[in-house]
Tab-separated table of C-alpha atoms in Angstrom:
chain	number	residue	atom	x	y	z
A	1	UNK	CA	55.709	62.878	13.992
A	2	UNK	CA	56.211	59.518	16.288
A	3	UNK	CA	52.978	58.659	17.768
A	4	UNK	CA	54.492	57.742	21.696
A	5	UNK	CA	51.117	56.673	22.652
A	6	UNK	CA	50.535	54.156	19.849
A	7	UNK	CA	54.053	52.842	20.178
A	8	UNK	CA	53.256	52.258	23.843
A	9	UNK	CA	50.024	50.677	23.007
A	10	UNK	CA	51.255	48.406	20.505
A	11	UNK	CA	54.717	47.567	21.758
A	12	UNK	CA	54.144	48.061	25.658
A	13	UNK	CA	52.313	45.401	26.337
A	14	UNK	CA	54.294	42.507	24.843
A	15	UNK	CA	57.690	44.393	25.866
A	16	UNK	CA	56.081	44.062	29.658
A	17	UNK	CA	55.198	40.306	29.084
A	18	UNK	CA	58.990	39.996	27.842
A	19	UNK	CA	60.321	41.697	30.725
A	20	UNK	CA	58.669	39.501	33.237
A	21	UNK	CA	59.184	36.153	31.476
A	22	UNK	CA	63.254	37.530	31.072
A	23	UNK	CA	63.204	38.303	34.630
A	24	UNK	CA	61.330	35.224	35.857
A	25	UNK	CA	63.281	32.804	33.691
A	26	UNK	CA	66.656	34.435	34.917
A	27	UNK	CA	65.715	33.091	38.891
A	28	UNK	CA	64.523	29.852	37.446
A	29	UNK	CA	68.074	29.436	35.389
A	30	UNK	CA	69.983	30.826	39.022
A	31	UNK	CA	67.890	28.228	41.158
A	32	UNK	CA	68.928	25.431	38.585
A	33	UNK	CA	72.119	26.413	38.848
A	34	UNK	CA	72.539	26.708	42.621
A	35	UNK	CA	70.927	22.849	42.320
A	36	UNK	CA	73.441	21.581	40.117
A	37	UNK	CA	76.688	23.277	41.043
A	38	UNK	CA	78.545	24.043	44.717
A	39	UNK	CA	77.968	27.602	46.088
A	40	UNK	CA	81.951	28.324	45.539
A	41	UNK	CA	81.257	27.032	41.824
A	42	UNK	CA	77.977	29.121	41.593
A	43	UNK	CA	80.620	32.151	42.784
A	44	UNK	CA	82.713	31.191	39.905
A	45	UNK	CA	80.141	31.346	37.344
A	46	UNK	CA	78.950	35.023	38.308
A	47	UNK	CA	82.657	36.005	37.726
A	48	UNK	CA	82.854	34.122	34.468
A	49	UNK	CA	79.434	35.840	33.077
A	50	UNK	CA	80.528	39.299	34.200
A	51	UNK	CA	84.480	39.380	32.434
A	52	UNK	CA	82.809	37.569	29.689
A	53	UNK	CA	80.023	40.708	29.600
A	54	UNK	CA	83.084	42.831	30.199
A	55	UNK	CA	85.077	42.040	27.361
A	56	UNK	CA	82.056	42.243	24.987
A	57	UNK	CA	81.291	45.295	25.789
A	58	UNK	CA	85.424	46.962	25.483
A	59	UNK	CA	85.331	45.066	22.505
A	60	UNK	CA	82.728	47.385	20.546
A	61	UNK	CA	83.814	50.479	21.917
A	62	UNK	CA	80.009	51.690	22.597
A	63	UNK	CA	79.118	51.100	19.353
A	64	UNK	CA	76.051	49.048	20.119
A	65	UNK	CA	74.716	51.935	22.385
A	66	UNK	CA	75.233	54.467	19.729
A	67	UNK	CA	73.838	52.854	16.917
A	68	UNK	CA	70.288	52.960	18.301
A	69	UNK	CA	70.089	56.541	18.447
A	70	UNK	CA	72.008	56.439	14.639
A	71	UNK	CA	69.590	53.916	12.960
A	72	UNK	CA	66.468	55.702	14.854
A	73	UNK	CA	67.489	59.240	14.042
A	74	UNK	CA	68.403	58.165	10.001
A	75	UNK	CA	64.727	56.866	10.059
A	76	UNK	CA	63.159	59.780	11.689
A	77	UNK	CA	64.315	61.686	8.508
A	78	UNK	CA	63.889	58.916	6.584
A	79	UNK	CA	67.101	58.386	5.460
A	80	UNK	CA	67.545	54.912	4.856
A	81	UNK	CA	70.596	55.093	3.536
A	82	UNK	CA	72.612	56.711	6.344
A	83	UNK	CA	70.557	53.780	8.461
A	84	UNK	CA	71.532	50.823	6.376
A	85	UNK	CA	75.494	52.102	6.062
A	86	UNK	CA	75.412	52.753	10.185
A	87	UNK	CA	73.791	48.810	10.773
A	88	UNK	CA	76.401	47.190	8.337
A	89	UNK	CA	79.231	49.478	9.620
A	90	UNK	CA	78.564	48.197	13.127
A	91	UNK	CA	78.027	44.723	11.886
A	92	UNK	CA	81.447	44.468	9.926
A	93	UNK	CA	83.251	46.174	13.205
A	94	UNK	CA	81.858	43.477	15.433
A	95	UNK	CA	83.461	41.022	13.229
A	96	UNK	CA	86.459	42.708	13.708
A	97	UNK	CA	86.204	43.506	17.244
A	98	UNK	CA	85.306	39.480	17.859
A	99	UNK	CA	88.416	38.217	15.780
A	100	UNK	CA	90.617	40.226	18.219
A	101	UNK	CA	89.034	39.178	21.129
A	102	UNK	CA	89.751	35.344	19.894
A	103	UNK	CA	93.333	36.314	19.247
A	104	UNK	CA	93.452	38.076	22.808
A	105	UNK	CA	92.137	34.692	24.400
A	106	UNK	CA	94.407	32.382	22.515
A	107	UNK	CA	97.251	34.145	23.503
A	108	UNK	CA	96.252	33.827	27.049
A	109	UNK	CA	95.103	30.203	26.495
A	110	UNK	CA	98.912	29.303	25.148
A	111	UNK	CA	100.843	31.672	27.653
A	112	UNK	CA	98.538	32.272	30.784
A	113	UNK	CA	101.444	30.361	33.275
A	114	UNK	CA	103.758	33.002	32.015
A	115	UNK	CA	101.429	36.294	32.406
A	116	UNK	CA	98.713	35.514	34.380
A	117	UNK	CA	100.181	33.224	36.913
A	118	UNK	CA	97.954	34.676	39.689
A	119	UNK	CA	94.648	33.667	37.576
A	120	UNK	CA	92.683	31.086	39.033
A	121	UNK	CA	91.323	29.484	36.387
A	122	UNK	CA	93.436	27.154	34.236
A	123	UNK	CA	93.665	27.853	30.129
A	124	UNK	CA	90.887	25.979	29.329
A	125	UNK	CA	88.299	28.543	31.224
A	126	UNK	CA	90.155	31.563	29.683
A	127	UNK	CA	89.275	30.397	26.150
A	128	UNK	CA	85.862	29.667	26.924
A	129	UNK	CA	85.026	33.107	28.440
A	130	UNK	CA	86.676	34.489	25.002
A	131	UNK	CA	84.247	32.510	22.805
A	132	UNK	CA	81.505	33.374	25.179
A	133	UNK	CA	82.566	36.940	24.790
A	134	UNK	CA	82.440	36.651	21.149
A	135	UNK	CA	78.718	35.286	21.059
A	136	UNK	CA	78.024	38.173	23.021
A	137	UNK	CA	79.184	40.743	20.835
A	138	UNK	CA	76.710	39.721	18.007
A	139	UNK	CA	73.809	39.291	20.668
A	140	UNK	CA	74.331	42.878	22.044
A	141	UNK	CA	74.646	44.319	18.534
A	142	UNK	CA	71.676	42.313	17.142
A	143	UNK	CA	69.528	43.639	20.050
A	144	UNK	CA	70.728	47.366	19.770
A	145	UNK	CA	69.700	47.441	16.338
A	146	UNK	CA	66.006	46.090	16.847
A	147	UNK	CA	65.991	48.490	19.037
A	148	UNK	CA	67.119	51.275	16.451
A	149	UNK	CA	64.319	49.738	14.003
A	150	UNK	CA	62.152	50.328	16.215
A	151	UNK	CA	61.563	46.429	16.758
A	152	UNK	CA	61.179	46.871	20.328
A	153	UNK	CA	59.565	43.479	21.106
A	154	UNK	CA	62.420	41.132	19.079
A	155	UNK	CA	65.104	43.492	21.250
A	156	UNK	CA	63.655	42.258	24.101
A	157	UNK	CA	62.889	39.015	22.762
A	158	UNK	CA	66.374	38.307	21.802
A	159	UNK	CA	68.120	40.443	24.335
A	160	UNK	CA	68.560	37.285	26.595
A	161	UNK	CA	64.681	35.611	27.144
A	162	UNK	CA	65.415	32.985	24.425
A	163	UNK	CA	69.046	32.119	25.885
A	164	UNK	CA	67.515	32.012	29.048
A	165	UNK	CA	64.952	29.731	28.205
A	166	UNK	CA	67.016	27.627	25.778
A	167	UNK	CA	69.128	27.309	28.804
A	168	UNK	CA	66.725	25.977	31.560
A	169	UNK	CA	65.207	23.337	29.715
A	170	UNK	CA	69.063	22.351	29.351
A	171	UNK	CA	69.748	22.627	32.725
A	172	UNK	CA	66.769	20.677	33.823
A	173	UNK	CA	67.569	18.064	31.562
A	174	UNK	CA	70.930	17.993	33.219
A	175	UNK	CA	69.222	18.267	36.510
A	176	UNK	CA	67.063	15.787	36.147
A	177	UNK	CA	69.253	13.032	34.801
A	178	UNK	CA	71.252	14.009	38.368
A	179	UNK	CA	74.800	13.154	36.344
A	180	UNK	CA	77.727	15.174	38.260
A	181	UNK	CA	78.291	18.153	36.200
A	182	UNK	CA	80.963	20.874	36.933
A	183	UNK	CA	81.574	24.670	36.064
A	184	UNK	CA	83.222	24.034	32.645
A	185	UNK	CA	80.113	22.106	31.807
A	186	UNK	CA	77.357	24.461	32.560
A	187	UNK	CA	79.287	27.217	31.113
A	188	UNK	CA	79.623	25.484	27.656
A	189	UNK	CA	75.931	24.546	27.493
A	190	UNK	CA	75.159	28.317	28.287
A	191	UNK	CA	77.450	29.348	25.378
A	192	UNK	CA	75.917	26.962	22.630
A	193	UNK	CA	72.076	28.289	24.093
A	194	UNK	CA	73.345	31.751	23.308
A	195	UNK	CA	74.790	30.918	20.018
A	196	UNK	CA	71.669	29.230	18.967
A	197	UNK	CA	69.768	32.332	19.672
A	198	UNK	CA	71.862	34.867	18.255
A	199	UNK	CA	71.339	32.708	14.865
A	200	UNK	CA	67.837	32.842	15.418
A	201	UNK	CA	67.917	36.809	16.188
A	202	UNK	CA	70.134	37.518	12.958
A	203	UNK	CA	67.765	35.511	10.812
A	204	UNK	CA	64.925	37.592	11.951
A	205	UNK	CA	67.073	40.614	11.604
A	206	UNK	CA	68.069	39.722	7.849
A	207	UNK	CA	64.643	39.413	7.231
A	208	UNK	CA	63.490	43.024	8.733
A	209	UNK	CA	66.871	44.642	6.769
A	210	UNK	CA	66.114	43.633	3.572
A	211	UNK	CA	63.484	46.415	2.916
A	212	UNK	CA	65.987	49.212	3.127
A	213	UNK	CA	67.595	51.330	0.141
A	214	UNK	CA	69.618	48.700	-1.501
A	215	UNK	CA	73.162	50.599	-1.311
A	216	UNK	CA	75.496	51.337	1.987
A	217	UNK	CA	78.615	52.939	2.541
A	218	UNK	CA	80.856	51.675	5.501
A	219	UNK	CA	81.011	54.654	8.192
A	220	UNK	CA	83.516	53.238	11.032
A	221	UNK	CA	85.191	56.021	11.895
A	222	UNK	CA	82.785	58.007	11.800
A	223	UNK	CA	80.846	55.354	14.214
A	224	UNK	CA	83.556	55.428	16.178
A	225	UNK	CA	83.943	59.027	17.028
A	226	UNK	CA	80.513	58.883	17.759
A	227	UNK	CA	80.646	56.030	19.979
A	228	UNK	CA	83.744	55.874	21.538
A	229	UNK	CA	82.133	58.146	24.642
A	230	UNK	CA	79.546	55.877	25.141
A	231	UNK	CA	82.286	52.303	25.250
A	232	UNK	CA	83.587	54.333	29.179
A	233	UNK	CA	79.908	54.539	30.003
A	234	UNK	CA	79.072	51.221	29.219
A	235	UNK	CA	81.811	49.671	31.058
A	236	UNK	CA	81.338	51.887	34.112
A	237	UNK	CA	77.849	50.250	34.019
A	238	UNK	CA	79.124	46.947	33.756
A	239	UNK	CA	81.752	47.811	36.054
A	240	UNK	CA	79.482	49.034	38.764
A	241	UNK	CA	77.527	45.957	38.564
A	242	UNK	CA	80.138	43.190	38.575
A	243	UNK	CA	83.277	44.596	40.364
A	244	UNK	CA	81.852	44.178	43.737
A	245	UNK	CA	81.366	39.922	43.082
A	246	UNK	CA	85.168	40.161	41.741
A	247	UNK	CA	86.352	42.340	44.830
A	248	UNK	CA	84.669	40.052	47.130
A	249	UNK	CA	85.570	37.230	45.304
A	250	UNK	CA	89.518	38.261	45.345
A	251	UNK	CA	89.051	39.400	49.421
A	252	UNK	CA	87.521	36.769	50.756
A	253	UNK	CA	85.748	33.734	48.749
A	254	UNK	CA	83.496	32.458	46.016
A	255	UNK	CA	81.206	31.354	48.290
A	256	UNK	CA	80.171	35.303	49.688
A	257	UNK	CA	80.269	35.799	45.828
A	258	UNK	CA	77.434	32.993	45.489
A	259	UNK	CA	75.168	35.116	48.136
A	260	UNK	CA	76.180	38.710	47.108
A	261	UNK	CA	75.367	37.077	43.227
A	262	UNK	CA	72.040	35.852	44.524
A	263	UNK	CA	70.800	38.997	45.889
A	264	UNK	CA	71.689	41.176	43.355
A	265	UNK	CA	69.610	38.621	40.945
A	266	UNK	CA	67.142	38.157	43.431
A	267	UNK	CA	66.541	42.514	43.066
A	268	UNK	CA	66.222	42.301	39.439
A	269	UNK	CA	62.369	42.179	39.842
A	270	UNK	CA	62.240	45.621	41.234
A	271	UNK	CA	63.769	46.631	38.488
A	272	UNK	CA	61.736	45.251	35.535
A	273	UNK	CA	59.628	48.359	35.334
A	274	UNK	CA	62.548	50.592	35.119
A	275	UNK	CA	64.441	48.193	32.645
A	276	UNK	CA	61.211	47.800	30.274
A	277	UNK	CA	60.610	51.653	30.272
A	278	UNK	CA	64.296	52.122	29.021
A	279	UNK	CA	63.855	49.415	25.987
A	280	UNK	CA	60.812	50.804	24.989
A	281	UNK	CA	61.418	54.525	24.763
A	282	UNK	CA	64.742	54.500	23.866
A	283	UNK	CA	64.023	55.241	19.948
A	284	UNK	CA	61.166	57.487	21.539
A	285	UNK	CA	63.331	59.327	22.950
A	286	UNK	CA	66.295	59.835	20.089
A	287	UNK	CA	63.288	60.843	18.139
A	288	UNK	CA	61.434	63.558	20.190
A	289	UNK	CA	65.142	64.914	21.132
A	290	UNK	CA	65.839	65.123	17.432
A	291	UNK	CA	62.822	66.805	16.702
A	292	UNK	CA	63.682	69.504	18.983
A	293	UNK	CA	60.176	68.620	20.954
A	294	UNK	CA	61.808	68.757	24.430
A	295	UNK	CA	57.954	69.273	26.130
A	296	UNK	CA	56.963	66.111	24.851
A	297	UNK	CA	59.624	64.094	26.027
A	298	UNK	CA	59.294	65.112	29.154
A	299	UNK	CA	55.636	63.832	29.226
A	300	UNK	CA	57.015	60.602	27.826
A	301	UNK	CA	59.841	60.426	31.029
A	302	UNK	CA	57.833	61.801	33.611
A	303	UNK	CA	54.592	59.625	32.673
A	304	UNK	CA	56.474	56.627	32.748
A	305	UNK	CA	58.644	57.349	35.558
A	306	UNK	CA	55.001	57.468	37.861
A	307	UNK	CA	54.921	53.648	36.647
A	308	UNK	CA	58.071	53.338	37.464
A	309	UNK	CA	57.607	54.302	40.674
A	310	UNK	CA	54.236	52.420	41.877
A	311	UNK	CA	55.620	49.103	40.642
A	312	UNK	CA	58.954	49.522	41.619
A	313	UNK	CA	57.678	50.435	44.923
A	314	UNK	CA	55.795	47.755	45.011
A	315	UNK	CA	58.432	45.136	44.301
A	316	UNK	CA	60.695	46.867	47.056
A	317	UNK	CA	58.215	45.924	49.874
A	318	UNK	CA	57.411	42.217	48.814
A	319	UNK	CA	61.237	41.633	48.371
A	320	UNK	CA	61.420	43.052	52.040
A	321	UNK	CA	58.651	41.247	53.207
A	322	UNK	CA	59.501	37.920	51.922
A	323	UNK	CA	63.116	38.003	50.631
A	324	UNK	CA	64.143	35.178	52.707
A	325	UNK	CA	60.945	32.994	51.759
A	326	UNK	CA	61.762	33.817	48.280
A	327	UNK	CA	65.528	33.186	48.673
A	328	UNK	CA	65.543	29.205	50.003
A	329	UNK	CA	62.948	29.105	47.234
A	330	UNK	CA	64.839	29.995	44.092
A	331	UNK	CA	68.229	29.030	45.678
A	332	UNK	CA	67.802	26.682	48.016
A	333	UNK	CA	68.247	26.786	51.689
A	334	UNK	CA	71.871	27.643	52.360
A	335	UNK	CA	71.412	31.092	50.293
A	336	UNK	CA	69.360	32.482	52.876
A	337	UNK	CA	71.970	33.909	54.402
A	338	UNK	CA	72.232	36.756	51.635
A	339	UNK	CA	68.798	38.148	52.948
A	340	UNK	CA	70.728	41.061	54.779
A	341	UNK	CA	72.814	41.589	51.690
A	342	UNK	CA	69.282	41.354	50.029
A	343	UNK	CA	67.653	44.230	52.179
A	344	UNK	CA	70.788	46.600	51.374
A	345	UNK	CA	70.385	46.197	47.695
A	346	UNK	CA	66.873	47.177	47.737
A	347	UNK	CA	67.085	49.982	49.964
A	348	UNK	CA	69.536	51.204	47.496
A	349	UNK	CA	67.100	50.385	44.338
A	350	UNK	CA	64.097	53.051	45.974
A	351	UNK	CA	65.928	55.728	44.679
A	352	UNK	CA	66.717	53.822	41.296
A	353	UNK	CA	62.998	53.685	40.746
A	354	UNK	CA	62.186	57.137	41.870
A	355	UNK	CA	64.602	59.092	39.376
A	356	UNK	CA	63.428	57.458	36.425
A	357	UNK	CA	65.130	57.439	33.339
A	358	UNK	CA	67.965	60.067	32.960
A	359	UNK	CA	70.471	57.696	31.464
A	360	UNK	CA	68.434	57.369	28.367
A	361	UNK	CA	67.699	61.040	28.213
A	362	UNK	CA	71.690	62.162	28.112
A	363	UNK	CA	72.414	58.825	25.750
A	364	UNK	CA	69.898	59.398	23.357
A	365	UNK	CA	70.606	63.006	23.291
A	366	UNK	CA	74.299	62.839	22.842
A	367	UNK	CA	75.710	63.482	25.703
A	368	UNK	CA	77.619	60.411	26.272
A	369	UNK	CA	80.347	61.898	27.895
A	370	UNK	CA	78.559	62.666	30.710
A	371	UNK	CA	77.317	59.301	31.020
A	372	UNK	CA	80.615	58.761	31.439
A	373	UNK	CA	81.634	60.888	33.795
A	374	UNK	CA	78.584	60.082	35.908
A	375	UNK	CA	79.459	56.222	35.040
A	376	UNK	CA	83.083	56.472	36.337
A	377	UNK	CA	82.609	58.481	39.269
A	378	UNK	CA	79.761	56.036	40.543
A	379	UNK	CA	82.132	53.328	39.690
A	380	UNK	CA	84.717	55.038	41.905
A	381	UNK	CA	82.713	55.731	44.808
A	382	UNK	CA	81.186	52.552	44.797
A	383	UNK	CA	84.528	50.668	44.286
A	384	UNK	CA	86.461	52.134	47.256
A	385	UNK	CA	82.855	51.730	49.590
A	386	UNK	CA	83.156	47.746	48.295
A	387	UNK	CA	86.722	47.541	48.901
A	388	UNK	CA	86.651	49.057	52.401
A	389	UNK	CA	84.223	47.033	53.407
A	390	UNK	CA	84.322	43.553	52.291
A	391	UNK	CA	87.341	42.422	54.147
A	392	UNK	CA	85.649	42.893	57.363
A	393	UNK	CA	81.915	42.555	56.458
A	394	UNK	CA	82.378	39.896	53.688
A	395	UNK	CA	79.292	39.405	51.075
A	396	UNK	CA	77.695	42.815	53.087
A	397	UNK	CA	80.368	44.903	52.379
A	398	UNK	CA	79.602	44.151	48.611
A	399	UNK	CA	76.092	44.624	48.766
A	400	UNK	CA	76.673	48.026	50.793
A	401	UNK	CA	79.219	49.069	47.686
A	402	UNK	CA	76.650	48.374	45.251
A	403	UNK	CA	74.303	49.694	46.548
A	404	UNK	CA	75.608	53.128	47.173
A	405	UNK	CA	77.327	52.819	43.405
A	406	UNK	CA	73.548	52.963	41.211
A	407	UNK	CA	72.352	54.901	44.000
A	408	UNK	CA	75.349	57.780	43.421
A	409	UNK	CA	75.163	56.929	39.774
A	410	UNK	CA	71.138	57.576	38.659
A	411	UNK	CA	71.348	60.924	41.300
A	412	UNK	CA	74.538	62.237	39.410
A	413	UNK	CA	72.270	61.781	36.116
A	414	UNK	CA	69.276	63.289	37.576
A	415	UNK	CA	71.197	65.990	38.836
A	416	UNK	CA	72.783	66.785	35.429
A	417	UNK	CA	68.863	66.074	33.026
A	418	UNK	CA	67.769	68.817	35.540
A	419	UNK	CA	70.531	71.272	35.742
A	420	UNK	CA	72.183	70.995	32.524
A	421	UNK	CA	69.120	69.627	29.839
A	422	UNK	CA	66.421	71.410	31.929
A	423	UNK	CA	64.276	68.015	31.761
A	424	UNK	CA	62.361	66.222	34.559
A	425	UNK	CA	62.330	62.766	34.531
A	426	UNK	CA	61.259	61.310	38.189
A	427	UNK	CA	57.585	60.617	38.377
A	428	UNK	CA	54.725	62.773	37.134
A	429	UNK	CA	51.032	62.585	37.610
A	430	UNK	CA	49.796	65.251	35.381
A	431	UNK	CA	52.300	64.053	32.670
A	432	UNK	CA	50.596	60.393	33.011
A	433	UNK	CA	47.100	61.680	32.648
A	434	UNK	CA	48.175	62.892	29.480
A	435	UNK	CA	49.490	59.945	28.223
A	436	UNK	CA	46.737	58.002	29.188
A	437	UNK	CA	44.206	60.206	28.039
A	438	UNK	CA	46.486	60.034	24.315
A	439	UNK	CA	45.800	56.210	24.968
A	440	UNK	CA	42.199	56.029	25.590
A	441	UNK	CA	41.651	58.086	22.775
A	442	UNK	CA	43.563	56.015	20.253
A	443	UNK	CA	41.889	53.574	21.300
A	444	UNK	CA	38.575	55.211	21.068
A	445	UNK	CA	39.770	55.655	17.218
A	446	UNK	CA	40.526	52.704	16.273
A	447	UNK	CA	37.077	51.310	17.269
């Protein structure tokens, strides 16, 4: 049986440190890049990242989201074979999955006058987003299966920290020097940070794979009926997050993209609790669920959900209390005119923190379709709330549309854990007592 509380003793701690160093080096990399570049060039860049996350994530068809719960649930039963043929299936369909998505970009590189006349980048950008889609695929994949492992802290590691950091001490460099440096260039230098560290993640992958049983079958279709649910969900997610910066990009300018970017970046501290509790009971989770031992998982949700909750919480009212302070800091002065945008987002992130973790529950469980369906409909709703809006209220419209999309989105989840899976997963205090009382005596033990 999985010991939760050990894995939350050994792993918790240097996930958390991960979490906070991803989500402080993220603001640091935004600030550098608000420094270096115009706000209607900083706008740019969030559209870049997001069809560049985009396409990565169509590309695998919600195969790195599935093969967490495979590789976990083949080790729970210790059958390293089915593990090992899952990992290399999904490895030898990302190399498939990137050469298409190089084809799809050359084509648009050689013919984008003809079919994408309304595009507003030239060829040049549209081939770099492919490659940078590309070097995403292996990250994403690379990550999912630490996390499947049960490698929580190189998942987290490798799930964008090292880019991140790779990429500020090449930004500063370029900052310092004070050269003039445009979007292509930043973009490129991003690209060849994230290539470095996906080398460095599968080298430290090949290394933890080389224990298991020595032969593998390839398993792709059956990978892909299994994870072609979860490639809707995904997106949706994706979707939710980035079509608002492309709506108000297409409806009015880059520049409201630059502040509507910067808030929602600025709101990522609120949710590092909520994003570190995901990574690290994700395999928890697939296990417990597999083991039929519904009571215990809901310990697991609802004890972590409570710290969820009073950090979350937390986070809401400094952001509140100082979001403008905190804005000219990171950004510089001209971005503190997002702070309104700012206060919408994080009204809207309360009730992310106080549902807790539902997606994980329905993922790891198998019920990816409705992910999906809660995925889509949030998209929907938040879509036609952005689209409404944003011609009259600019940047605010945005942040209202995102706001109400993860709000709708987590409640349709909740909703469904409790209706439909007859699991709890806001906050519990009982259900952390336990935990920490499973803590303190481990701990006891191992003295």
């Amino acid at each position: 049986m999985i010991n939760v509380s050990n894995r939350l003793i050994s792993g918790g701690v240097w996930i958390g440190v991960l979490a906070l160093l991803n989500a402080i080096s993220t603001l640091l990399f935004n600030g550098l890049l608000a420094r270096i570049l115009s706000p209607e060039e900083v706008g740019q860049y969030f559209i870049a990242m997001g069809i560049a996350m985009l396409v990565a994530t169509l590309s695998v068809v919600g195969t790195d989201n599935s093969i967490v719960r495979l590789i976990s649930s083949s080790l729970s039963t210790k059958n390293r074979y089915m593990a090992k043929s899952y990992l290399f299936s999904s490895l030898l369909f990302c190399v498939f999955s990137s050469f298409i998505v190089m084809v799809g970009s050359l084509f648009l590189y050689f013919n984008i006058e003809k079919y994408v006349s309304a595009f507003s980048w030239d060829s040049n950008m549209i081939l770099i987003v492919g490659v940078w889609a590309v070097v995403l695929i292996f990250r994403n994949i690379f990550t999912s299966i630490f996390k499947g492992l049960h490698e929580l802290g190189f998942a987290s590691l490798f799930s964008g920290f090292v880019t991140t950091f790779v990429a500020i001490i090449a930004l500063f460099i370029l900052y310092y020097y004070g050269d003039e440096y445009g979007l292509y260039d930043i973009v490129i230098v991003v690209i060849v940070c994230a290539l470095l560290a996906t080398i460095a993640s599968a080298t430290v992958l090949y290394r933890k794979i080389k224990h298991l049983y020595s032969s593998y079958e390839f398993r792709i279709i059956e990978l892909l009926r299994l994870s072609a649910p979860l490639v809707f969900a995904t997106a949706g997610f994706l979707v939710m997050r980035e079509v608002h910066l492309w709506i108000v990009g297409a409806k009015v300018s880059s520049l409201e993209v630059a502040f509507l970017g910067a808030a929602i970046y600025l709101v990522q501290f609120i949710t590092v609790p909520l994003r570190l509790t995901n990574t690290l009971i994700q395999p928890a989770a697939a296990h417990l669920y597999a083991r039929g031992k519904v009571d215990r998982l809901q310990v697991l949700l609802r004890g972590t959900g409570m710290v969820i909750v009073v950090f979350g919480i937390a986070a809401c009212f400094l952001l509140l209390a100082f979001g403008e302070v905190l804005l000219s800091i990171v950004y510089g002065e001209k971005y503190t005119y997002a702070v309104d945008g700012l206060n919408i987002i994080i009204l809207g992130q309360l009730i992310n923190v106080a549902v807790g973790s539902p997606g994980v529950v329905l993922t790891m469980a198998g019920y990816e379709k409705l992910v999906m369906i809660s995925s889509l409909s949030a998209a929907g709703i938040g879509i036609t709330t952005t689209y409404i809006l944003s011609e009259s209220m600019g940047y605010l419209g945005g942040a209202i549309g995102f706001a109400v999309t993860f709000a709708s989105y987590n409640l349709l989840m909740w909703i469904i854990c409790l209706v439909h899976l007859k699991i709890i997963t806001h906050a519990g205090q009982n259900e952390l007592l336990i935990m920490l009382n499973e803590m303190k005596t481990k701990i006891m033990n191992s003295i």
